[in-house]
């Protein structure tokens, strides 16, 4: 692509910080940089027309962990580590709401629920026994009492079948992630950040005074420092990182008159998840059916997962309720051997902020800020 003198001067000259990835992490990094040092020239580049990974392709859960997830984490990690992560998720959600406002992201605190089938009775009983302990720990994080509570009486109200028990999380909510990214993009652009879509970075070359990013479009972008915030795609630029791509498949129904539930729901240890969007149902998951196939950066759908989603939607979530699926899609997460993020320098002028572990909505605002702080040390 041949640039004019004007284009080169206005857009690609004297860039202080190049951020790769325009999702929640990249945009929050840009926001922090411009609020801390308004004179910086910050450019965010994105390979796709919209954020390519998960930020606008996820379920929009404002959640910080179901009871069974926390108990599973406690069996593998120390108590301090587990609840430090919960606190990080909680603080990240509050920061997101603070930065953009609840109206801009369509935030609703309708509660979250974990569903248990009859054959999961041992798991449910473990959760039930530990609820007082979990609530005590969560009160220290959130300042709220009895966040987890029994909700079996709502099963019939919601119309679910094959579900024996419900545990409610009163502090969880949901947002519209499309509105979130739009609001974030508009906010950083108003501060002077340049956001360019359709620009794919193929490599970052170290120079004595910074980096040069080489793009698929044939444009070389020099900058004093760079932040890689591409999460599940991070190894395409930084192959040394321990980040595994994880595809998540999702569907959404057409509007359902008289839909009987509101909230966010975790099913089968969180491998499936669903929520209302108005009077539609968004339903996703099934990665556990074939982990290896879903370790990919390729967008797409598989019959195995989609048939299972259809079956559970028909038999468990909306039994006896007429509905039509309107749309299906997928997104790419970044996971790893642990649930910790990777926010670190990777060379003299390059840092990364990746591996959200499926909790990008909860922690992305904080991770973006942390990545930006590292970049400022490079300038």
Tab-separated table of C-alpha atoms in Angstrom:
chain	number	residue	atom	x	y	z
A	1	UNK	CA	0.000	0.000	0.000
A	2	UNK	CA	1.456	3.341	-1.038
A	3	UNK	CA	0.888	6.206	1.392
A	4	UNK	CA	0.767	9.899	0.545
A	5	UNK	CA	3.020	12.392	2.285
A	6	UNK	CA	0.002	13.636	4.255
A	7	UNK	CA	-1.030	10.173	5.403
A	8	UNK	CA	2.467	9.246	6.471
A	9	UNK	CA	2.973	12.479	8.403
A	10	UNK	CA	-0.429	12.623	10.084
A	11	UNK	CA	-0.818	8.983	10.992
A	12	UNK	CA	2.465	7.083	11.007
A	13	UNK	CA	5.134	9.620	12.020
A	14	UNK	CA	6.334	10.216	15.587
A	15	UNK	CA	4.246	7.454	17.186
A	16	UNK	CA	5.132	7.074	20.848
A	17	UNK	CA	3.185	3.886	21.638
A	18	UNK	CA	1.810	1.312	19.223
A	19	UNK	CA	-0.847	-0.962	20.716
A	20	UNK	CA	-1.627	-4.153	18.804
A	21	UNK	CA	-5.242	-5.200	19.377
A	22	UNK	CA	-8.335	-3.022	19.806
A	23	UNK	CA	-10.177	-5.175	22.347
A	24	UNK	CA	-10.875	-4.339	25.962
A	25	UNK	CA	-7.208	-4.621	26.995
A	26	UNK	CA	-5.744	-2.582	24.152
A	27	UNK	CA	-8.287	0.217	24.422
A	28	UNK	CA	-7.965	0.427	28.213
A	29	UNK	CA	-4.201	0.635	27.815
A	30	UNK	CA	-4.662	3.515	25.384
A	31	UNK	CA	-7.090	5.200	27.776
A	32	UNK	CA	-4.625	4.985	30.648
A	33	UNK	CA	-1.709	6.267	28.569
A	34	UNK	CA	-3.613	9.331	27.365
A	35	UNK	CA	-5.012	10.182	30.796
A	36	UNK	CA	-1.546	9.913	32.361
A	37	UNK	CA	0.403	11.596	29.572
A	38	UNK	CA	-1.945	13.444	27.191
A	39	UNK	CA	0.892	14.553	24.896
A	40	UNK	CA	1.742	10.986	23.876
A	41	UNK	CA	0.900	9.936	20.337
A	42	UNK	CA	-0.826	6.589	20.807
A	43	UNK	CA	-1.920	4.366	17.932
A	44	UNK	CA	-4.103	1.251	18.253
A	45	UNK	CA	-4.080	-1.120	15.280
A	46	UNK	CA	-6.511	-3.993	14.716
A	47	UNK	CA	-6.309	-6.715	12.080
A	48	UNK	CA	-10.067	-6.961	11.659
A	49	UNK	CA	-12.906	-4.639	10.871
A	50	UNK	CA	-13.776	-4.990	14.579
A	51	UNK	CA	-11.839	-6.578	17.484
A	52	UNK	CA	-11.002	-10.038	16.215
A	53	UNK	CA	-10.685	-12.140	19.351
A	54	UNK	CA	-13.245	-12.231	22.143
A	55	UNK	CA	-14.082	-8.707	23.307
A	56	UNK	CA	-17.166	-8.273	21.110
A	57	UNK	CA	-17.803	-11.971	20.500
A	58	UNK	CA	-18.259	-13.193	24.063
A	59	UNK	CA	-21.333	-13.615	26.266
A	60	UNK	CA	-21.032	-10.322	28.149
A	61	UNK	CA	-20.962	-11.884	31.632
A	62	UNK	CA	-20.042	-9.435	34.407
A	63	UNK	CA	-19.031	-12.326	36.673
A	64	UNK	CA	-16.160	-13.222	38.973
A	65	UNK	CA	-16.519	-16.970	39.552
A	66	UNK	CA	-19.185	-19.565	40.340
A	67	UNK	CA	-19.061	-21.616	43.587
A	68	UNK	CA	-17.853	-24.798	41.888
A	69	UNK	CA	-15.168	-22.874	39.985
A	70	UNK	CA	-13.818	-21.329	43.186
A	71	UNK	CA	-13.794	-24.685	44.976
A	72	UNK	CA	-11.965	-26.254	42.045
A	73	UNK	CA	-9.444	-23.417	42.106
A	74	UNK	CA	-8.956	-23.913	45.854
A	75	UNK	CA	-8.065	-27.554	45.235
A	76	UNK	CA	-5.171	-26.461	43.010
A	77	UNK	CA	-4.069	-23.109	44.426
A	78	UNK	CA	-3.651	-21.382	47.779
A	79	UNK	CA	-6.526	-19.546	49.403
A	80	UNK	CA	-4.712	-16.224	49.083
A	81	UNK	CA	-4.074	-16.732	45.368
A	82	UNK	CA	-7.661	-17.756	44.608
A	83	UNK	CA	-9.303	-14.815	46.344
A	84	UNK	CA	-6.692	-12.374	45.077
A	85	UNK	CA	-7.861	-13.395	41.607
A	86	UNK	CA	-11.510	-12.953	42.613
A	87	UNK	CA	-10.694	-9.495	43.941
A	88	UNK	CA	-8.903	-8.663	40.707
A	89	UNK	CA	-12.000	-9.654	38.709
A	90	UNK	CA	-14.279	-7.657	41.008
A	91	UNK	CA	-12.081	-4.548	40.857
A	92	UNK	CA	-11.787	-4.869	37.103
A	93	UNK	CA	-15.568	-4.878	36.699
A	94	UNK	CA	-15.894	-1.825	38.903
A	95	UNK	CA	-13.195	-0.042	36.902
A	96	UNK	CA	-14.995	-0.833	33.643
A	97	UNK	CA	-18.238	0.598	35.014
A	98	UNK	CA	-16.408	3.619	36.396
A	99	UNK	CA	-14.647	4.340	33.096
A	100	UNK	CA	-17.719	4.091	30.877
A	101	UNK	CA	-20.842	4.287	33.044
A	102	UNK	CA	-23.540	1.648	33.371
A	103	UNK	CA	-25.804	3.153	30.727
A	104	UNK	CA	-23.121	3.164	28.034
A	105	UNK	CA	-22.429	-0.559	28.495
A	106	UNK	CA	-26.054	-1.542	29.213
A	107	UNK	CA	-25.132	-3.011	32.599
A	108	UNK	CA	-27.806	-4.918	34.492
A	109	UNK	CA	-27.283	-6.577	37.863
A	110	UNK	CA	-29.807	-9.349	37.453
A	111	UNK	CA	-27.729	-11.920	39.296
A	112	UNK	CA	-25.911	-15.034	38.196
A	113	UNK	CA	-26.768	-18.694	38.754
A	114	UNK	CA	-25.006	-22.037	38.750
A	115	UNK	CA	-27.105	-25.003	37.624
A	116	UNK	CA	-26.711	-28.547	38.959
A	117	UNK	CA	-28.213	-31.728	37.526
A	118	UNK	CA	-29.261	-34.620	39.776
A	119	UNK	CA	-26.134	-36.583	38.808
A	120	UNK	CA	-24.029	-33.678	40.108
A	121	UNK	CA	-25.324	-34.099	43.642
A	122	UNK	CA	-21.846	-34.601	45.200
A	123	UNK	CA	-20.607	-31.400	43.549
A	124	UNK	CA	-23.691	-29.510	44.687
A	125	UNK	CA	-23.343	-30.791	48.250
A	126	UNK	CA	-19.702	-29.698	48.326
A	127	UNK	CA	-20.752	-26.228	47.184
A	128	UNK	CA	-23.605	-26.153	49.695
A	129	UNK	CA	-21.294	-27.093	52.564
A	130	UNK	CA	-18.784	-24.411	51.603
A	131	UNK	CA	-21.232	-21.542	50.983
A	132	UNK	CA	-20.707	-19.927	54.414
A	133	UNK	CA	-16.945	-20.013	53.898
A	134	UNK	CA	-17.176	-18.669	50.330
A	135	UNK	CA	-19.560	-15.910	51.380
A	136	UNK	CA	-17.213	-14.849	54.168
A	137	UNK	CA	-14.338	-14.601	51.702
A	138	UNK	CA	-16.432	-12.744	49.119
A	139	UNK	CA	-17.645	-10.275	51.723
A	140	UNK	CA	-14.028	-9.266	52.284
A	141	UNK	CA	-13.694	-8.664	48.530
A	142	UNK	CA	-17.027	-6.991	47.750
A	143	UNK	CA	-18.243	-5.681	51.104
A	144	UNK	CA	-21.553	-7.469	50.561
A	145	UNK	CA	-23.040	-10.250	52.667
A	146	UNK	CA	-24.366	-13.625	51.526
A	147	UNK	CA	-23.605	-13.203	47.833
A	148	UNK	CA	-24.102	-16.911	47.190
A	149	UNK	CA	-27.521	-18.207	48.180
A	150	UNK	CA	-29.780	-21.159	47.455
A	151	UNK	CA	-32.310	-20.606	44.676
A	152	UNK	CA	-33.975	-23.968	44.031
A	153	UNK	CA	-37.370	-22.288	44.203
A	154	UNK	CA	-36.576	-20.443	40.957
A	155	UNK	CA	-36.073	-23.566	38.840
A	156	UNK	CA	-39.767	-23.933	38.036
A	157	UNK	CA	-40.160	-20.173	37.618
A	158	UNK	CA	-37.409	-20.194	35.009
A	159	UNK	CA	-38.885	-23.242	33.272
A	160	UNK	CA	-35.728	-25.387	33.318
A	161	UNK	CA	-35.847	-29.187	33.048
A	162	UNK	CA	-33.320	-31.787	34.284
A	163	UNK	CA	-32.005	-29.250	36.808
A	164	UNK	CA	-32.105	-30.281	40.458
A	165	UNK	CA	-30.495	-27.278	42.168
A	166	UNK	CA	-29.638	-23.608	41.631
A	167	UNK	CA	-27.174	-21.433	43.529
A	168	UNK	CA	-27.569	-17.698	42.957
A	169	UNK	CA	-24.800	-15.088	42.933
A	170	UNK	CA	-26.493	-11.794	43.780
A	171	UNK	CA	-23.535	-9.597	42.775
A	172	UNK	CA	-23.213	-10.675	39.151
A	173	UNK	CA	-24.536	-8.893	36.101
A	174	UNK	CA	-24.367	-8.605	32.348
A	175	UNK	CA	-23.375	-6.015	29.766
A	176	UNK	CA	-23.569	-5.382	26.026
A	177	UNK	CA	-20.001	-5.895	24.823
A	178	UNK	CA	-20.642	-4.277	21.465
A	179	UNK	CA	-21.702	-1.076	23.234
A	180	UNK	CA	-18.716	-1.430	25.575
A	181	UNK	CA	-16.141	-1.502	22.771
A	182	UNK	CA	-17.934	1.277	20.892
A	183	UNK	CA	-17.926	3.473	24.012
A	184	UNK	CA	-14.271	2.694	24.731
A	185	UNK	CA	-13.278	3.435	21.142
A	186	UNK	CA	-15.124	6.744	21.140
A	187	UNK	CA	-13.612	7.701	24.498
A	188	UNK	CA	-10.012	7.089	23.454
A	189	UNK	CA	-10.538	8.750	20.078
A	190	UNK	CA	-11.877	11.825	21.868
A	191	UNK	CA	-8.566	11.898	23.774
A	192	UNK	CA	-6.616	11.810	20.515
A	193	UNK	CA	-5.805	8.118	20.175
A	194	UNK	CA	-5.536	6.942	16.551
A	195	UNK	CA	-7.480	3.713	16.041
A	196	UNK	CA	-6.888	1.934	12.732
A	197	UNK	CA	-8.796	-1.183	11.715
A	198	UNK	CA	-7.788	-3.592	8.983
A	199	UNK	CA	-4.089	-3.277	9.799
A	200	UNK	CA	-2.418	-6.618	10.553
A	201	UNK	CA	0.991	-6.609	12.228
A	202	UNK	CA	3.230	-9.413	10.964
A	203	UNK	CA	6.344	-8.671	13.025
A	204	UNK	CA	7.843	-6.240	15.519
A	205	UNK	CA	11.472	-5.396	14.798
A	206	UNK	CA	13.650	-3.992	17.564
A	207	UNK	CA	15.549	-0.811	16.747
A	208	UNK	CA	17.991	1.188	18.846
A	209	UNK	CA	15.385	3.820	19.727
A	210	UNK	CA	12.181	1.762	19.566
A	211	UNK	CA	10.480	-0.701	17.243
A	212	UNK	CA	9.303	-0.925	13.674
A	213	UNK	CA	6.072	-2.812	13.104
A	214	UNK	CA	5.817	-4.444	9.684
A	215	UNK	CA	2.260	-4.895	8.440
A	216	UNK	CA	0.579	-7.221	6.003
A	217	UNK	CA	-0.449	-4.110	4.067
A	218	UNK	CA	3.215	-3.218	3.449
A	219	UNK	CA	3.254	-0.265	5.830
A	220	UNK	CA	6.139	0.100	8.293
A	221	UNK	CA	5.113	1.773	11.544
A	222	UNK	CA	7.947	3.094	13.726
A	223	UNK	CA	7.206	3.709	17.410
A	224	UNK	CA	9.118	4.280	20.618
A	225	UNK	CA	7.414	1.289	22.293
A	226	UNK	CA	4.749	-1.318	21.619
A	227	UNK	CA	2.178	-3.251	23.636
A	228	UNK	CA	0.850	-6.565	22.301
A	229	UNK	CA	-2.740	-7.000	23.503
A	230	UNK	CA	-3.993	-9.704	21.152
A	231	UNK	CA	-4.782	-12.349	23.815
A	232	UNK	CA	-5.556	-15.627	22.006
A	233	UNK	CA	-3.558	-14.515	18.936
A	234	UNK	CA	-0.494	-13.442	20.934
A	235	UNK	CA	1.785	-16.286	19.826
A	236	UNK	CA	1.503	-15.199	16.212
A	237	UNK	CA	3.721	-12.248	17.184
A	238	UNK	CA	5.347	-13.629	20.333
A	239	UNK	CA	5.690	-17.414	19.899
A	240	UNK	CA	7.606	-17.779	23.171
A	241	UNK	CA	4.533	-16.986	25.284
A	242	UNK	CA	2.534	-19.715	27.034
A	243	UNK	CA	-0.809	-18.779	25.534
A	244	UNK	CA	-3.194	-21.344	24.060
A	245	UNK	CA	-5.925	-20.205	21.670
A	246	UNK	CA	-9.364	-21.393	22.721
A	247	UNK	CA	-12.389	-21.025	20.471
A	248	UNK	CA	-15.818	-20.496	22.015
A	249	UNK	CA	-18.955	-21.120	19.958
A	250	UNK	CA	-22.149	-19.165	20.602
A	251	UNK	CA	-25.716	-18.898	19.318
A	252	UNK	CA	-28.573	-16.481	19.922
A	253	UNK	CA	-32.294	-16.946	19.483
A	254	UNK	CA	-34.847	-14.655	17.971
A	255	UNK	CA	-36.990	-12.780	20.547
A	256	UNK	CA	-39.071	-15.170	22.669
A	257	UNK	CA	-42.377	-13.735	23.938
A	258	UNK	CA	-42.672	-14.130	27.695
A	259	UNK	CA	-39.117	-15.372	28.279
A	260	UNK	CA	-39.142	-16.588	31.874
A	261	UNK	CA	-35.643	-15.765	33.129
A	262	UNK	CA	-33.168	-12.907	33.423
A	263	UNK	CA	-29.567	-13.215	34.459
A	264	UNK	CA	-26.375	-15.064	33.653
A	265	UNK	CA	-26.208	-18.842	34.052
A	266	UNK	CA	-23.333	-21.334	34.383
A	267	UNK	CA	-24.035	-24.978	33.575
A	268	UNK	CA	-21.923	-28.157	33.736
A	269	UNK	CA	-19.059	-26.583	35.732
A	270	UNK	CA	-19.162	-23.521	33.520
A	271	UNK	CA	-18.454	-25.347	30.263
A	272	UNK	CA	-21.848	-24.043	29.113
A	273	UNK	CA	-23.237	-20.595	29.802
A	274	UNK	CA	-26.332	-18.687	28.829
A	275	UNK	CA	-28.123	-15.411	29.504
A	276	UNK	CA	-30.999	-13.302	28.360
A	277	UNK	CA	-30.447	-10.360	26.042
A	278	UNK	CA	-33.791	-8.664	26.399
A	279	UNK	CA	-36.127	-11.537	25.554
A	280	UNK	CA	-33.574	-13.457	23.507
A	281	UNK	CA	-31.345	-16.268	24.804
A	282	UNK	CA	-27.618	-16.267	24.136
A	283	UNK	CA	-26.079	-19.704	24.692
A	284	UNK	CA	-22.469	-20.792	24.325
A	285	UNK	CA	-19.866	-23.347	25.344
A	286	UNK	CA	-19.138	-26.974	24.620
A	287	UNK	CA	-15.376	-26.537	24.260
A	288	UNK	CA	-14.971	-29.528	26.593
A	289	UNK	CA	-16.475	-31.812	23.931
A	290	UNK	CA	-13.266	-31.575	21.897
A	291	UNK	CA	-10.594	-29.416	23.516
A	292	UNK	CA	-7.984	-30.137	20.850
A	293	UNK	CA	-10.130	-29.023	17.912
A	294	UNK	CA	-11.110	-25.857	19.782
A	295	UNK	CA	-7.447	-24.909	20.364
A	296	UNK	CA	-7.435	-22.768	17.242
A	297	UNK	CA	-7.311	-19.191	16.002
A	298	UNK	CA	-9.741	-20.043	13.213
A	299	UNK	CA	-13.228	-18.646	13.539
A	300	UNK	CA	-15.860	-21.208	12.720
A	301	UNK	CA	-18.472	-23.661	13.972
A	302	UNK	CA	-18.482	-27.429	14.393
A	303	UNK	CA	-21.436	-29.785	14.155
A	304	UNK	CA	-20.388	-31.507	17.396
A	305	UNK	CA	-20.653	-28.361	19.494
A	306	UNK	CA	-23.612	-26.793	17.725
A	307	UNK	CA	-25.700	-29.981	17.951
A	308	UNK	CA	-25.006	-30.145	21.694
A	309	UNK	CA	-25.970	-26.502	22.157
A	310	UNK	CA	-29.193	-27.140	20.243
A	311	UNK	CA	-29.954	-30.218	22.348
A	312	UNK	CA	-29.413	-28.490	25.693
A	313	UNK	CA	-31.338	-25.414	24.594
A	314	UNK	CA	-34.281	-27.555	23.526
A	315	UNK	CA	-34.319	-30.027	26.425
A	316	UNK	CA	-32.957	-28.135	29.441
A	317	UNK	CA	-33.189	-24.368	29.013
A	318	UNK	CA	-36.296	-23.831	26.864
A	319	UNK	CA	-38.239	-27.126	27.093
A	320	UNK	CA	-41.661	-26.790	25.529
A	321	UNK	CA	-40.974	-23.204	24.456
A	322	UNK	CA	-41.114	-22.390	20.733
A	323	UNK	CA	-37.970	-20.583	19.586
A	324	UNK	CA	-35.761	-20.044	16.553
A	325	UNK	CA	-31.996	-19.623	16.444
A	326	UNK	CA	-31.215	-16.384	14.630
A	327	UNK	CA	-27.416	-16.358	14.551
A	328	UNK	CA	-24.324	-18.428	15.392
A	329	UNK	CA	-20.703	-17.282	15.740
A	330	UNK	CA	-17.429	-17.949	17.528
A	331	UNK	CA	-14.698	-16.017	19.322
A	332	UNK	CA	-11.099	-16.734	20.303
A	333	UNK	CA	-9.942	-16.640	23.922
A	334	UNK	CA	-6.427	-16.942	25.334
A	335	UNK	CA	-5.853	-19.501	28.095
A	336	UNK	CA	-2.892	-21.198	29.716
A	337	UNK	CA	-1.734	-23.649	32.372
A	338	UNK	CA	-2.865	-21.242	35.096
A	339	UNK	CA	-5.467	-18.521	35.437
A	340	UNK	CA	-2.868	-15.788	35.714
A	341	UNK	CA	-2.437	-13.160	33.033
A	342	UNK	CA	0.850	-12.495	31.261
A	343	UNK	CA	1.690	-8.809	31.669
A	344	UNK	CA	5.403	-8.385	31.199
A	345	UNK	CA	8.188	-6.917	29.069
A	346	UNK	CA	9.260	-9.219	26.238
A	347	UNK	CA	12.116	-7.117	24.860
A	348	UNK	CA	13.683	-3.714	25.324
A	349	UNK	CA	10.815	-1.845	23.668
A	350	UNK	CA	7.941	-4.356	23.633
A	351	UNK	CA	5.558	-5.432	26.388
A	352	UNK	CA	2.547	-7.737	26.375
A	353	UNK	CA	-0.764	-7.939	28.235
A	354	UNK	CA	-2.419	-11.226	27.284
A	355	UNK	CA	-3.960	-14.551	28.482
A	356	UNK	CA	-7.267	-13.437	29.978
A	357	UNK	CA	-8.344	-17.035	30.653
A	358	UNK	CA	-11.933	-16.418	29.596
A	359	UNK	CA	-12.333	-13.561	32.098
A	360	UNK	CA	-11.340	-10.678	29.840
A	361	UNK	CA	-14.486	-8.718	30.557
A	362	UNK	CA	-13.806	-8.854	34.298
A	363	UNK	CA	-10.081	-8.157	34.300
A	364	UNK	CA	-9.441	-6.465	30.950
A	365	UNK	CA	-9.638	-2.914	32.281
A	366	UNK	CA	-7.005	-3.580	34.942
A	367	UNK	CA	-4.789	-5.625	32.620
A	368	UNK	CA	-4.818	-2.805	30.080
A	369	UNK	CA	-3.712	-0.342	32.744
A	370	UNK	CA	-0.980	-2.682	33.938
A	371	UNK	CA	0.319	-3.099	30.404
A	372	UNK	CA	0.290	0.664	29.897
A	373	UNK	CA	2.328	1.207	33.079
A	374	UNK	CA	4.990	-1.165	31.775
A	375	UNK	CA	5.077	0.686	28.465
A	376	UNK	CA	5.564	4.034	30.204
A	377	UNK	CA	8.719	2.635	31.769
A	378	UNK	CA	10.048	2.050	28.255
A	379	UNK	CA	9.616	5.666	27.128
